[in-house]
Amino acid sequence: AQSVSQHNHHVILSEAASLELGCNYSYGGTVNLFWYVQYPGQHLQLLLKYFSGDPLVKGIKGFEAEFIKSKFSFNLRKPSVQWSDTAEYFCAVTPNNAGNMLTFGGGTRLMVKP
Amino acid sequence: KAGVTQTPRYLIKTRGQQVTLSCSPISGHRSVSWYQQTPGQGLQFLFEYFSETQRNKGNFPGRFSGRQFSNSRSEMNVSTLELGDSALYLCASSLGANSFTDTQYFGPGTRLTVL
């Protein structure tokens, strides 16, 4: 069975700081990778996803993620965070051709200080 | 376009009772998945339905069951409730069952409290 680890449980940054959230997964086969975000009081929503091709994926709101196959990692980055990026971020994985069965990491709570 | 709706939004039950939660997917979506979210275990996959058929099932006891109707609406049922079943239950819908092409859209969840 696959698993996902997010090493940073809580991150506090000041506005304009750069962000990198770590995500590692364990699975022997081909996977589809996702980052979801949950803003305070809102639904879980998709930030970006990776299936194949260019390992650097760009998502909404200036976020990007890089898939490094040799490290089983899919880290999320943003060059300059804003107060509105305060949220909980979840990395998720599903084996290729396994439908919509997402395995989520434990989440990272990001607080951006104005 | 209306999003995923879940009813009820909040529910309080006592141990031993059973509960049914409902999810209405976005119009035209045929796949519905359910997740349990708790502070201790995080987000865990329960089951996935596509065209009234269960495609995948997570590692939960048989007390957790679900179904999907011909209009794609889905229900999940938990029988013989335990304190540990207290959680936020999230429903997600997508056009199809291919995570490669079909983005999952999540609902607001049903907050279940078991006393």
mmCIF file with all atom_site columns, C-alpha atoms in Angstrom:
data_model
loop_
_atom_site.group_PDB
_atom_site.id
_atom_site.type_symbol
_atom_site.label_atom_id
_atom_site.label_alt_id
_atom_site.label_comp_id
_atom_site.label_asym_id
_atom_site.label_entity_id
_atom_site.label_seq_id
_atom_site.pdbx_PDB_ins_code
_atom_site.Cartn_x
_atom_site.Cartn_y
_atom_site.Cartn_z
_atom_site.occupancy
_atom_site.B_iso_or_equiv
_atom_site.pdbx_formal_charge
_atom_site.auth_seq_id
_atom_site.auth_comp_id
_atom_site.auth_asym_id
_atom_site.auth_atom_id
_atom_site.pdbx_PDB_model_num
ATOM 1   C CA . ALA A 1 1   ? 0.000   0.000  0.000   1.00 0.00 ? 1   ALA A CA 1
ATOM 2   C CA . GLN A 1 2   ? 1.131   3.508  -0.679  1.00 0.00 ? 2   GLN A CA 1
ATOM 3   C CA . SER A 1 3   ? 1.853   6.125  1.996   1.00 0.00 ? 3   SER A CA 1
ATOM 4   C CA . VAL A 1 4   ? 2.577   9.843  2.018   1.00 0.00 ? 4   VAL A CA 1
ATOM 5   C CA . SER A 1 5   ? 4.710   11.815 4.487   1.00 0.00 ? 5   SER A CA 1
ATOM 6   C CA . GLN A 1 6   ? 4.665   15.534 5.031   1.00 0.00 ? 6   GLN A CA 1
ATOM 7   C CA . HIS A 1 7   ? 7.523   16.376 7.336   1.00 0.00 ? 7   HIS A CA 1
ATOM 8   C CA . ASN A 1 8   ? 6.522   19.907 8.278   1.00 0.00 ? 8   ASN A CA 1
ATOM 9   C CA . HIS A 1 9   ? 3.391   19.935 10.394  1.00 0.00 ? 9   HIS A CA 1
ATOM 10  C CA . HIS A 1 10  ? 3.404   23.656 11.105  1.00 0.00 ? 10  HIS A CA 1
ATOM 11  C CA . VAL A 1 11  ? 5.174   26.414 9.203   1.00 0.00 ? 11  VAL A CA 1
ATOM 12  C CA . ILE A 1 12  ? 5.167   30.105 10.063  1.00 0.00 ? 12  ILE A CA 1
ATOM 13  C CA . LEU A 1 13  ? 6.454   32.613 7.519   1.00 0.00 ? 13  LEU A CA 1
ATOM 14  C CA . SER A 1 14  ? 6.399   36.338 7.022   1.00 0.00 ? 14  SER A CA 1
ATOM 15  C CA . GLU A 1 15  ? 4.861   37.797 3.887   1.00 0.00 ? 15  GLU A CA 1
ATOM 16  C CA . ALA A 1 16  ? 7.195   37.767 0.872   1.00 0.00 ? 16  ALA A CA 1
ATOM 17  C CA . ALA A 1 17  ? 9.186   34.839 2.252   1.00 0.00 ? 17  ALA A CA 1
ATOM 18  C CA . SER A 1 18  ? 9.706   31.811 0.029   1.00 0.00 ? 18  SER A CA 1
ATOM 19  C CA . LEU A 1 19  ? 7.870   28.593 0.763   1.00 0.00 ? 19  LEU A CA 1
ATOM 20  C CA . GLU A 1 20  ? 8.811   24.978 0.303   1.00 0.00 ? 20  GLU A CA 1
ATOM 21  C CA . LEU A 1 21  ? 6.708   22.180 1.776   1.00 0.00 ? 21  LEU A CA 1
ATOM 22  C CA . GLY A 1 22  ? 8.078   18.679 1.664   1.00 0.00 ? 22  GLY A CA 1
ATOM 23  C CA . CYS A 1 23  ? 6.175   15.614 0.497   1.00 0.00 ? 23  CYS A CA 1
ATOM 24  C CA . ASN A 1 24  ? 7.529   12.097 0.139   1.00 0.00 ? 24  ASN A CA 1
ATOM 25  C CA . TYR A 1 25  ? 5.603   9.036  -0.913  1.00 0.00 ? 25  TYR A CA 1
ATOM 26  C CA . SER A 1 26  ? 6.236   5.352  -0.909  1.00 0.00 ? 26  SER A CA 1
ATOM 27  C CA . TYR A 1 27  ? 4.918   3.221  -3.734  1.00 0.00 ? 27  TYR A CA 1
ATOM 28  C CA . GLY A 1 28  ? 6.703   0.977  -6.155  1.00 0.00 ? 28  GLY A CA 1
ATOM 29  C CA . GLY A 1 29  ? 4.732   1.772  -9.277  1.00 0.00 ? 29  GLY A CA 1
ATOM 30  C CA . THR A 1 30  ? 3.617   4.767  -11.282 1.00 0.00 ? 30  THR A CA 1
ATOM 31  C CA . VAL A 1 31  ? 1.652   7.322  -9.319  1.00 0.00 ? 31  VAL A CA 1
ATOM 32  C CA . ASN A 1 32  ? -0.369  10.439 -9.838  1.00 0.00 ? 32  ASN A CA 1
ATOM 33  C CA . LEU A 1 33  ? 0.530   13.240 -7.416  1.00 0.00 ? 33  LEU A CA 1
ATOM 34  C CA . PHE A 1 34  ? -1.530  16.104 -6.056  1.00 0.00 ? 34  PHE A CA 1
ATOM 35  C CA . TRP A 1 35  ? -1.398  19.074 -3.738  1.00 0.00 ? 35  TRP A CA 1
ATOM 36  C CA . TYR A 1 36  ? -4.647  20.202 -2.161  1.00 0.00 ? 36  TYR A CA 1
ATOM 37  C CA . VAL A 1 37  ? -5.257  23.273 -0.023  1.00 0.00 ? 37  VAL A CA 1
ATOM 38  C CA . GLN A 1 38  ? -7.873  23.987 2.607   1.00 0.00 ? 38  GLN A CA 1
ATOM 39  C CA . TYR A 1 39  ? -8.292  27.672 3.411   1.00 0.00 ? 39  TYR A CA 1
ATOM 40  C CA . PRO A 1 40  ? -9.944  28.502 6.742   1.00 0.00 ? 40  PRO A CA 1
ATOM 41  C CA . GLY A 1 41  ? -13.656 27.778 6.525   1.00 0.00 ? 41  GLY A CA 1
ATOM 42  C CA . GLN A 1 42  ? -13.459 26.576 2.926   1.00 0.00 ? 42  GLN A CA 1
ATOM 43  C CA . HIS A 1 43  ? -13.593 23.297 1.061   1.00 0.00 ? 43  HIS A CA 1
ATOM 44  C CA . LEU A 1 44  ? -10.561 21.268 0.153   1.00 0.00 ? 44  LEU A CA 1
ATOM 45  C CA . GLN A 1 45  ? -9.484  22.343 -3.334  1.00 0.00 ? 45  GLN A CA 1
ATOM 46  C CA . LEU A 1 46  ? -6.899  21.232 -5.861  1.00 0.00 ? 46  LEU A CA 1
ATOM 47  C CA . LEU A 1 47  ? -3.737  23.357 -6.195  1.00 0.00 ? 47  LEU A CA 1
ATOM 48  C CA . LEU A 1 48  ? -1.931  21.298 -8.798  1.00 0.00 ? 48  LEU A CA 1
ATOM 49  C CA . LYS A 1 49  ? -1.381  17.770 -10.067 1.00 0.00 ? 49  LYS A CA 1
ATOM 50  C CA . TYR A 1 50  ? 1.273   15.740 -11.822 1.00 0.00 ? 50  TYR A CA 1
ATOM 51  C CA . PHE A 1 51  ? 0.877   12.663 -13.976 1.00 0.00 ? 51  PHE A CA 1
ATOM 52  C CA . SER A 1 52  ? 3.750   12.604 -16.421 1.00 0.00 ? 52  SER A CA 1
ATOM 53  C CA . GLY A 1 53  ? 5.962   14.811 -18.548 1.00 0.00 ? 53  GLY A CA 1
ATOM 54  C CA . ASP A 1 54  ? 7.694   17.941 -17.257 1.00 0.00 ? 54  ASP A CA 1
ATOM 55  C CA . PRO A 1 55  ? 8.464   17.267 -13.575 1.00 0.00 ? 55  PRO A CA 1
ATOM 56  C CA . LEU A 1 56  ? 7.964   20.928 -12.734 1.00 0.00 ? 56  LEU A CA 1
ATOM 57  C CA . VAL A 1 57  ? 4.247   21.562 -12.483 1.00 0.00 ? 57  VAL A CA 1
ATOM 58  C CA . LYS A 1 58  ? 2.600   24.935 -12.131 1.00 0.00 ? 58  LYS A CA 1
ATOM 59  C CA . GLY A 1 59  ? -0.673  25.353 -10.316 1.00 0.00 ? 59  GLY A CA 1
ATOM 60  C CA . ILE A 1 60  ? -3.019  28.084 -9.243  1.00 0.00 ? 60  ILE A CA 1
ATOM 61  C CA . LYS A 1 61  ? -2.103  31.175 -7.211  1.00 0.00 ? 61  LYS A CA 1
ATOM 62  C CA . GLY A 1 62  ? 1.590   31.044 -8.129  1.00 0.00 ? 62  GLY A CA 1
ATOM 63  C CA . PHE A 1 63  ? 2.279   27.613 -6.631  1.00 0.00 ? 63  PHE A CA 1
ATOM 64  C CA . GLU A 1 64  ? 4.484   25.036 -8.301  1.00 0.00 ? 64  GLU A CA 1
ATOM 65  C CA . ALA A 1 65  ? 5.748   21.587 -7.415  1.00 0.00 ? 65  ALA A CA 1
ATOM 66  C CA . GLU A 1 66  ? 8.652   19.495 -8.562  1.00 0.00 ? 66  GLU A CA 1
ATOM 67  C CA . PHE A 1 67  ? 8.500   15.732 -8.941  1.00 0.00 ? 67  PHE A CA 1
ATOM 68  C CA . ILE A 1 68  ? 11.823  14.034 -8.252  1.00 0.00 ? 68  ILE A CA 1
ATOM 69  C CA . LYS A 1 69  ? 11.321  10.372 -9.044  1.00 0.00 ? 69  LYS A CA 1
ATOM 70  C CA . SER A 1 70  ? 14.640  9.215  -7.559  1.00 0.00 ? 70  SER A CA 1
ATOM 71  C CA . LYS A 1 71  ? 13.711  10.781 -4.218  1.00 0.00 ? 71  LYS A CA 1
ATOM 72  C CA . PHE A 1 72  ? 10.009  9.853  -4.311  1.00 0.00 ? 72  PHE A CA 1
ATOM 73  C CA . SER A 1 73  ? 9.339   13.514 -3.584  1.00 0.00 ? 73  SER A CA 1
ATOM 74  C CA . PHE A 1 74  ? 6.829   16.093 -4.759  1.00 0.00 ? 74  PHE A CA 1
ATOM 75  C CA . ASN A 1 75  ? 7.653   19.312 -2.931  1.00 0.00 ? 75  ASN A CA 1
ATOM 76  C CA . LEU A 1 76  ? 5.436   22.373 -3.138  1.00 0.00 ? 76  LEU A CA 1
ATOM 77  C CA . ARG A 1 77  ? 6.991   25.799 -3.640  1.00 0.00 ? 77  ARG A CA 1
ATOM 78  C CA . LYS A 1 78  ? 6.010   29.433 -3.893  1.00 0.00 ? 78  LYS A CA 1
ATOM 79  C CA . PRO A 1 79  ? 8.595   32.202 -4.344  1.00 0.00 ? 79  PRO A CA 1
ATOM 80  C CA . SER A 1 80  ? 6.779   34.816 -2.281  1.00 0.00 ? 80  SER A CA 1
ATOM 81  C CA . VAL A 1 81  ? 3.907   34.014 0.077   1.00 0.00 ? 81  VAL A CA 1
ATOM 82  C CA . GLN A 1 82  ? 1.031   36.287 0.963   1.00 0.00 ? 82  GLN A CA 1
ATOM 83  C CA . TRP A 1 83  ? -1.120  36.496 4.070   1.00 0.00 ? 83  TRP A CA 1
ATOM 84  C CA . SER A 1 84  ? -3.937  34.941 2.020   1.00 0.00 ? 84  SER A CA 1
ATOM 85  C CA . ASP A 1 85  ? -1.875  31.747 1.625   1.00 0.00 ? 85  ASP A CA 1
ATOM 86  C CA . THR A 1 86  ? -2.557  30.911 5.267   1.00 0.00 ? 86  THR A CA 1
ATOM 87  C CA . ALA A 1 87  ? -4.133  27.468 5.022   1.00 0.00 ? 87  ALA A CA 1
ATOM 88  C CA . GLU A 1 88  ? -3.562  23.764 5.465   1.00 0.00 ? 88  GLU A CA 1
ATOM 89  C CA . TYR A 1 89  ? -1.807  22.011 2.592   1.00 0.00 ? 89  TYR A CA 1
ATOM 90  C CA . PHE A 1 90  ? -2.154  18.329 1.791   1.00 0.00 ? 90  PHE A CA 1
ATOM 91  C CA . CYS A 1 91  ? -0.053  16.209 -0.493  1.00 0.00 ? 91  CYS A CA 1
ATOM 92  C CA . ALA A 1 92  ? -1.823  13.186 -1.983  1.00 0.00 ? 92  ALA A CA 1
ATOM 93  C CA . VAL A 1 93  ? -1.033  10.262 -4.240  1.00 0.00 ? 93  VAL A CA 1
ATOM 94  C CA . THR A 1 94  ? -2.944  7.656  -6.141  1.00 0.00 ? 94  THR A CA 1
ATOM 95  C CA . PRO A 1 95  ? -1.503  4.758  -8.120  1.00 0.00 ? 95  PRO A CA 1
ATOM 96  C CA . ASN A 1 96  ? -1.947  5.161  -11.822 1.00 0.00 ? 96  ASN A CA 1
ATOM 97  C CA . ASN A 1 97  ? -5.193  3.602  -13.052 1.00 0.00 ? 97  ASN A CA 1
ATOM 98  C CA . ALA A 1 98  ? -6.511  3.203  -9.499  1.00 0.00 ? 98  ALA A CA 1
ATOM 99  C CA . GLY A 1 99  ? -9.422  5.549  -9.888  1.00 0.00 ? 99  GLY A CA 1
ATOM 100 C CA . ASN A 1 100 ? -9.911  8.345  -7.410  1.00 0.00 ? 100 ASN A CA 1
ATOM 101 C CA . MET A 1 101 ? -8.565  6.581  -4.334  1.00 0.00 ? 101 MET A CA 1
ATOM 102 C CA . LEU A 1 102 ? -6.363  9.306  -2.867  1.00 0.00 ? 102 LEU A CA 1
ATOM 103 C CA . THR A 1 103 ? -3.882  8.649  -0.068  1.00 0.00 ? 103 THR A CA 1
ATOM 104 C CA . PHE A 1 104 ? -3.219  11.896 1.782   1.00 0.00 ? 104 PHE A CA 1
ATOM 105 C CA . GLY A 1 105 ? -0.292  13.061 3.840   1.00 0.00 ? 105 GLY A CA 1
ATOM 106 C CA . GLY A 1 106 ? -0.899  14.415 7.321   1.00 0.00 ? 106 GLY A CA 1
ATOM 107 C CA . GLY A 1 107 ? -1.064  18.020 6.147   1.00 0.00 ? 107 GLY A CA 1
ATOM 108 C CA . THR A 1 108 ? 1.010   21.131 6.826   1.00 0.00 ? 108 THR A CA 1
ATOM 109 C CA . ARG A 1 109 ? -0.521  24.151 8.506   1.00 0.00 ? 109 ARG A CA 1
ATOM 110 C CA . LEU A 1 110 ? 0.955   27.320 7.056   1.00 0.00 ? 110 LEU A CA 1
ATOM 111 C CA . MET A 1 111 ? 0.568   30.640 8.823   1.00 0.00 ? 111 MET A CA 1
ATOM 112 C CA . VAL A 1 112 ? 1.732   33.747 7.012   1.00 0.00 ? 112 VAL A CA 1
ATOM 113 C CA . LYS A 1 113 ? 2.277   36.777 9.207   1.00 0.00 ? 113 LYS A CA 1
ATOM 114 C CA . PRO A 1 114 ? 1.401   40.126 7.628   1.00 0.00 ? 114 PRO A CA 1
ATOM 115 C CA . LYS B 2 1   ? -22.759 25.537 -11.366 1.00 0.00 ? 1   LYS B CA 1
ATOM 116 C CA . ALA B 2 2   ? -23.593 24.272 -7.880  1.00 0.00 ? 2   ALA B CA 1
ATOM 117 C CA . GLY B 2 3   ? -20.820 22.518 -5.996  1.00 0.00 ? 3   GLY B CA 1
ATOM 118 C CA . VAL B 2 4   ? -20.871 19.274 -4.092  1.00 0.00 ? 4   VAL B CA 1
ATOM 119 C CA . THR B 2 5   ? -23.483 19.370 -1.373  1.00 0.00 ? 5   THR B CA 1
ATOM 120 C CA . GLN B 2 6   ? -23.549 17.257 1.744   1.00 0.00 ? 6   GLN B CA 1
ATOM 121 C CA . THR B 2 7   ? -26.362 16.803 4.200   1.00 0.00 ? 7   THR B CA 1
ATOM 122 C CA . PRO B 2 8   ? -26.657 17.147 7.046   1.00 0.00 ? 8   PRO B CA 1
ATOM 123 C CA . ARG B 2 9   ? -23.781 19.475 7.856   1.00 0.00 ? 9   ARG B CA 1
ATOM 124 C CA . TYR B 2 10  ? -23.722 18.579 11.529  1.00 0.00 ? 10  TYR B CA 1
ATOM 125 C CA . LEU B 2 11  ? -24.905 15.493 13.332  1.00 0.00 ? 11  LEU B CA 1
ATOM 126 C CA . ILE B 2 12  ? -24.801 14.303 16.912  1.00 0.00 ? 12  ILE B CA 1
ATOM 127 C CA . LYS B 2 13  ? -25.415 10.642 17.692  1.00 0.00 ? 13  LYS B CA 1
ATOM 128 C CA . THR B 2 14  ? -24.838 8.309  20.604  1.00 0.00 ? 14  THR B CA 1
ATOM 129 C CA . ARG B 2 15  ? -22.811 5.127  20.683  1.00 0.00 ? 15  ARG B CA 1
ATOM 130 C CA . GLY B 2 16  ? -24.545 2.143  19.157  1.00 0.00 ? 16  GLY B CA 1
ATOM 131 C CA . GLN B 2 17  ? -26.778 4.170  16.868  1.00 0.00 ? 17  GLN B CA 1
ATOM 132 C CA . GLN B 2 18  ? -26.478 4.227  13.108  1.00 0.00 ? 18  GLN B CA 1
ATOM 133 C CA . VAL B 2 19  ? -26.193 7.186  10.790  1.00 0.00 ? 19  VAL B CA 1
ATOM 134 C CA . THR B 2 20  ? -26.699 7.938  7.106   1.00 0.00 ? 20  THR B CA 1
ATOM 135 C CA . LEU B 2 21  ? -24.891 10.768 5.354   1.00 0.00 ? 21  LEU B CA 1
ATOM 136 C CA . SER B 2 22  ? -25.810 12.082 1.939   1.00 0.00 ? 22  SER B CA 1
ATOM 137 C CA . CYS B 2 23  ? -23.789 13.563 -0.894  1.00 0.00 ? 23  CYS B CA 1
ATOM 138 C CA . SER B 2 24  ? -25.055 15.215 -4.059  1.00 0.00 ? 24  SER B CA 1
ATOM 139 C CA . PRO B 2 25  ? -22.305 15.536 -6.673  1.00 0.00 ? 25  PRO B CA 1
ATOM 140 C CA . ILE B 2 26  ? -21.855 18.340 -9.147  1.00 0.00 ? 26  ILE B CA 1
ATOM 141 C CA . SER B 2 27  ? -24.316 17.975 -11.994 1.00 0.00 ? 27  SER B CA 1
ATOM 142 C CA . GLY B 2 28  ? -22.952 15.592 -14.615 1.00 0.00 ? 28  GLY B CA 1
ATOM 143 C CA . HIS B 2 29  ? -20.391 14.013 -12.325 1.00 0.00 ? 29  HIS B CA 1
ATOM 144 C CA . ARG B 2 30  ? -20.607 10.245 -12.122 1.00 0.00 ? 30  ARG B CA 1
ATOM 145 C CA . SER B 2 31  ? -17.880 9.455  -9.599  1.00 0.00 ? 31  SER B CA 1
ATOM 146 C CA . VAL B 2 32  ? -18.257 9.998  -5.864  1.00 0.00 ? 32  VAL B CA 1
ATOM 147 C CA . SER B 2 33  ? -15.629 9.310  -3.236  1.00 0.00 ? 33  SER B CA 1
ATOM 148 C CA . TRP B 2 34  ? -15.855 9.487  0.541   1.00 0.00 ? 34  TRP B CA 1
ATOM 149 C CA . TYR B 2 35  ? -13.138 10.404 3.024   1.00 0.00 ? 35  TYR B CA 1
ATOM 150 C CA . GLN B 2 36  ? -12.935 10.546 6.804   1.00 0.00 ? 36  GLN B CA 1
ATOM 151 C CA . GLN B 2 37  ? -10.960 13.390 8.360   1.00 0.00 ? 37  GLN B CA 1
ATOM 152 C CA . THR B 2 38  ? -9.857  13.245 12.001  1.00 0.00 ? 38  THR B CA 1
ATOM 153 C CA . PRO B 2 39  ? -7.139  15.114 13.912  1.00 0.00 ? 39  PRO B CA 1
ATOM 154 C CA . GLY B 2 40  ? -5.335  11.875 14.711  1.00 0.00 ? 40  GLY B CA 1
ATOM 155 C CA . GLN B 2 41  ? -5.560  9.940  11.444  1.00 0.00 ? 41  GLN B CA 1
ATOM 156 C CA . GLY B 2 42  ? -5.880  12.797 8.975   1.00 0.00 ? 42  GLY B CA 1
ATOM 157 C CA . LEU B 2 43  ? -7.710  12.250 5.697   1.00 0.00 ? 43  LEU B CA 1
ATOM 158 C CA . GLN B 2 44  ? -8.474  8.614  4.977   1.00 0.00 ? 44  GLN B CA 1
ATOM 159 C CA . PHE B 2 45  ? -10.174 7.151  1.935   1.00 0.00 ? 45  PHE B CA 1
ATOM 160 C CA . LEU B 2 46  ? -13.416 5.280  2.622   1.00 0.00 ? 46  LEU B CA 1
ATOM 161 C CA . PHE B 2 47  ? -14.864 4.288  -0.747  1.00 0.00 ? 47  PHE B CA 1
ATOM 162 C CA . GLU B 2 48  ? -15.356 5.334  -4.348  1.00 0.00 ? 48  GLU B CA 1
ATOM 163 C CA . TYR B 2 49  ? -18.426 4.821  -6.495  1.00 0.00 ? 49  TYR B CA 1
ATOM 164 C CA . PHE B 2 50  ? -18.790 5.170  -10.218 1.00 0.00 ? 50  PHE B CA 1
ATOM 165 C CA . SER B 2 51  ? -22.033 4.520  -12.076 1.00 0.00 ? 51  SER B CA 1
ATOM 166 C CA . GLU B 2 52  ? -23.572 2.855  -9.006  1.00 0.00 ? 52  GLU B CA 1
ATOM 167 C CA . THR B 2 53  ? -20.647 0.438  -8.615  1.00 0.00 ? 53  THR B CA 1
ATOM 168 C CA . GLN B 2 54  ? -18.143 0.493  -5.792  1.00 0.00 ? 54  GLN B CA 1
ATOM 169 C CA . ARG B 2 55  ? -14.748 0.742  -7.453  1.00 0.00 ? 55  ARG B CA 1
ATOM 170 C CA . ASN B 2 56  ? -12.466 1.012  -4.450  1.00 0.00 ? 56  ASN B CA 1
ATOM 171 C CA . LYS B 2 57  ? -12.768 0.543  -0.715  1.00 0.00 ? 57  LYS B CA 1
ATOM 172 C CA . GLY B 2 58  ? -10.470 1.783  2.008   1.00 0.00 ? 58  GLY B CA 1
ATOM 173 C CA . ASN B 2 59  ? -9.352  -0.030 5.116   1.00 0.00 ? 59  ASN B CA 1
ATOM 174 C CA . PHE B 2 60  ? -12.428 0.493  7.280   1.00 0.00 ? 60  PHE B CA 1
ATOM 175 C CA . PRO B 2 61  ? -14.556 -2.060 9.125   1.00 0.00 ? 61  PRO B CA 1
ATOM 176 C CA . GLY B 2 62  ? -17.731 -3.437 7.628   1.00 0.00 ? 62  GLY B CA 1
ATOM 177 C CA . ARG B 2 63  ? -19.785 -1.047 9.780   1.00 0.00 ? 63  ARG B CA 1
ATOM 178 C CA . PHE B 2 64  ? -19.005 1.535  7.104   1.00 0.00 ? 64  PHE B CA 1
ATOM 179 C CA . SER B 2 65  ? -20.973 1.062  3.924   1.00 0.00 ? 65  SER B CA 1
ATOM 180 C CA . GLY B 2 66  ? -22.141 3.136  1.033   1.00 0.00 ? 66  GLY B CA 1
ATOM 181 C CA . ARG B 2 67  ? -24.094 3.180  -2.157  1.00 0.00 ? 67  ARG B CA 1
ATOM 182 C CA . GLN B 2 68  ? -24.690 5.293  -5.205  1.00 0.00 ? 68  GLN B CA 1
ATOM 183 C CA . PHE B 2 69  ? -27.982 5.893  -6.922  1.00 0.00 ? 69  PHE B CA 1
ATOM 184 C CA . SER B 2 70  ? -28.758 6.174  -10.616 1.00 0.00 ? 70  SER B CA 1
ATOM 185 C CA . ASN B 2 71  ? -28.696 9.982  -10.373 1.00 0.00 ? 71  ASN B CA 1
ATOM 186 C CA . SER B 2 72  ? -25.127 9.727  -8.968  1.00 0.00 ? 72  SER B CA 1
ATOM 187 C CA . ARG B 2 73  ? -26.160 10.856 -5.499  1.00 0.00 ? 73  ARG B CA 1
ATOM 188 C CA . SER B 2 74  ? -24.436 8.816  -2.838  1.00 0.00 ? 74  SER B CA 1
ATOM 189 C CA . GLU B 2 75  ? -25.050 7.847  0.745   1.00 0.00 ? 75  GLU B CA 1
ATOM 190 C CA . MET B 2 76  ? -22.786 6.369  3.330   1.00 0.00 ? 76  MET B CA 1
ATOM 191 C CA . ASN B 2 77  ? -23.966 4.534  6.391   1.00 0.00 ? 77  ASN B CA 1
ATOM 192 C CA . VAL B 2 78  ? -22.183 3.821  9.640   1.00 0.00 ? 78  VAL B CA 1
ATOM 193 C CA . SER B 2 79  ? -23.801 1.266  11.911  1.00 0.00 ? 79  SER B CA 1
ATOM 194 C CA . THR B 2 80  ? -23.166 0.637  15.605  1.00 0.00 ? 80  THR B CA 1
ATOM 195 C CA . LEU B 2 81  ? -21.429 3.966  16.074  1.00 0.00 ? 81  LEU B CA 1
ATOM 196 C CA . GLU B 2 82  ? -18.308 4.174  18.204  1.00 0.00 ? 82  GLU B CA 1
ATOM 197 C CA . LEU B 2 83  ? -16.721 7.225  19.818  1.00 0.00 ? 83  LEU B CA 1
ATOM 198 C CA . GLY B 2 84  ? -13.849 6.965  17.345  1.00 0.00 ? 84  GLY B CA 1
ATOM 199 C CA . ASP B 2 85  ? -16.224 7.516  14.444  1.00 0.00 ? 85  ASP B CA 1
ATOM 200 C CA . SER B 2 86  ? -16.455 11.183 15.384  1.00 0.00 ? 86  SER B CA 1
ATOM 201 C CA . ALA B 2 87  ? -15.003 12.938 12.377  1.00 0.00 ? 87  ALA B CA 1
ATOM 202 C CA . LEU B 2 88  ? -15.573 15.175 9.409   1.00 0.00 ? 88  LEU B CA 1
ATOM 203 C CA . TYR B 2 89  ? -16.835 13.081 6.521   1.00 0.00 ? 89  TYR B CA 1
ATOM 204 C CA . LEU B 2 90  ? -15.966 14.531 3.144   1.00 0.00 ? 90  LEU B CA 1
ATOM 205 C CA . CYS B 2 91  ? -17.479 13.695 -0.188  1.00 0.00 ? 91  CYS B CA 1
ATOM 206 C CA . ALA B 2 92  ? -15.772 14.430 -3.498  1.00 0.00 ? 92  ALA B CA 1
ATOM 207 C CA . SER B 2 93  ? -17.144 14.168 -6.996  1.00 0.00 ? 93  SER B CA 1
ATOM 208 C CA . SER B 2 94  ? -15.562 14.049 -10.416 1.00 0.00 ? 94  SER B CA 1
ATOM 209 C CA . LEU B 2 95  ? -16.718 13.587 -13.997 1.00 0.00 ? 95  LEU B CA 1
ATOM 210 C CA . GLY B 2 96  ? -15.205 10.133 -14.264 1.00 0.00 ? 96  GLY B CA 1
ATOM 211 C CA . ALA B 2 97  ? -13.067 7.756  -12.281 1.00 0.00 ? 97  ALA B CA 1
ATOM 212 C CA . ASN B 2 98  ? -9.741  8.564  -13.875 1.00 0.00 ? 98  ASN B CA 1
ATOM 213 C CA . SER B 2 99  ? -7.604  10.663 -11.555 1.00 0.00 ? 99  SER B CA 1
ATOM 214 C CA . PHE B 2 100 ? -5.411  11.471 -14.571 1.00 0.00 ? 100 PHE B CA 1
ATOM 215 C CA . THR B 2 101 ? -8.074  13.555 -16.231 1.00 0.00 ? 101 THR B CA 1
ATOM 216 C CA . ASP B 2 102 ? -10.863 14.059 -13.722 1.00 0.00 ? 102 ASP B CA 1
ATOM 217 C CA . THR B 2 103 ? -10.352 16.564 -10.936 1.00 0.00 ? 103 THR B CA 1
ATOM 218 C CA . GLN B 2 104 ? -12.064 15.749 -7.668  1.00 0.00 ? 104 GLN B CA 1
ATOM 219 C CA . TYR B 2 105 ? -14.168 18.534 -6.165  1.00 0.00 ? 105 TYR B CA 1
ATOM 220 C CA . PHE B 2 106 ? -14.788 18.317 -2.446  1.00 0.00 ? 106 PHE B CA 1
ATOM 221 C CA . GLY B 2 107 ? -17.878 19.215 -0.498  1.00 0.00 ? 107 GLY B CA 1
ATOM 222 C CA . PRO B 2 108 ? -18.005 21.036 2.851   1.00 0.00 ? 108 PRO B CA 1
ATOM 223 C CA . GLY B 2 109 ? -18.312 17.811 4.822   1.00 0.00 ? 109 GLY B CA 1
ATOM 224 C CA . THR B 2 110 ? -20.618 16.458 7.496   1.00 0.00 ? 110 THR B CA 1
ATOM 225 C CA . ARG B 2 111 ? -19.357 16.864 11.045  1.00 0.00 ? 111 ARG B CA 1
ATOM 226 C CA . LEU B 2 112 ? -20.377 13.751 13.002  1.00 0.00 ? 112 LEU B CA 1
ATOM 227 C CA . THR B 2 113 ? -20.062 13.743 16.771  1.00 0.00 ? 113 THR B CA 1
ATOM 228 C CA . VAL B 2 114 ? -20.619 10.489 18.638  1.00 0.00 ? 114 VAL B CA 1
ATOM 229 C CA . LEU B 2 115 ? -21.371 10.806 22.349  1.00 0.00 ? 115 LEU B CA 1
#
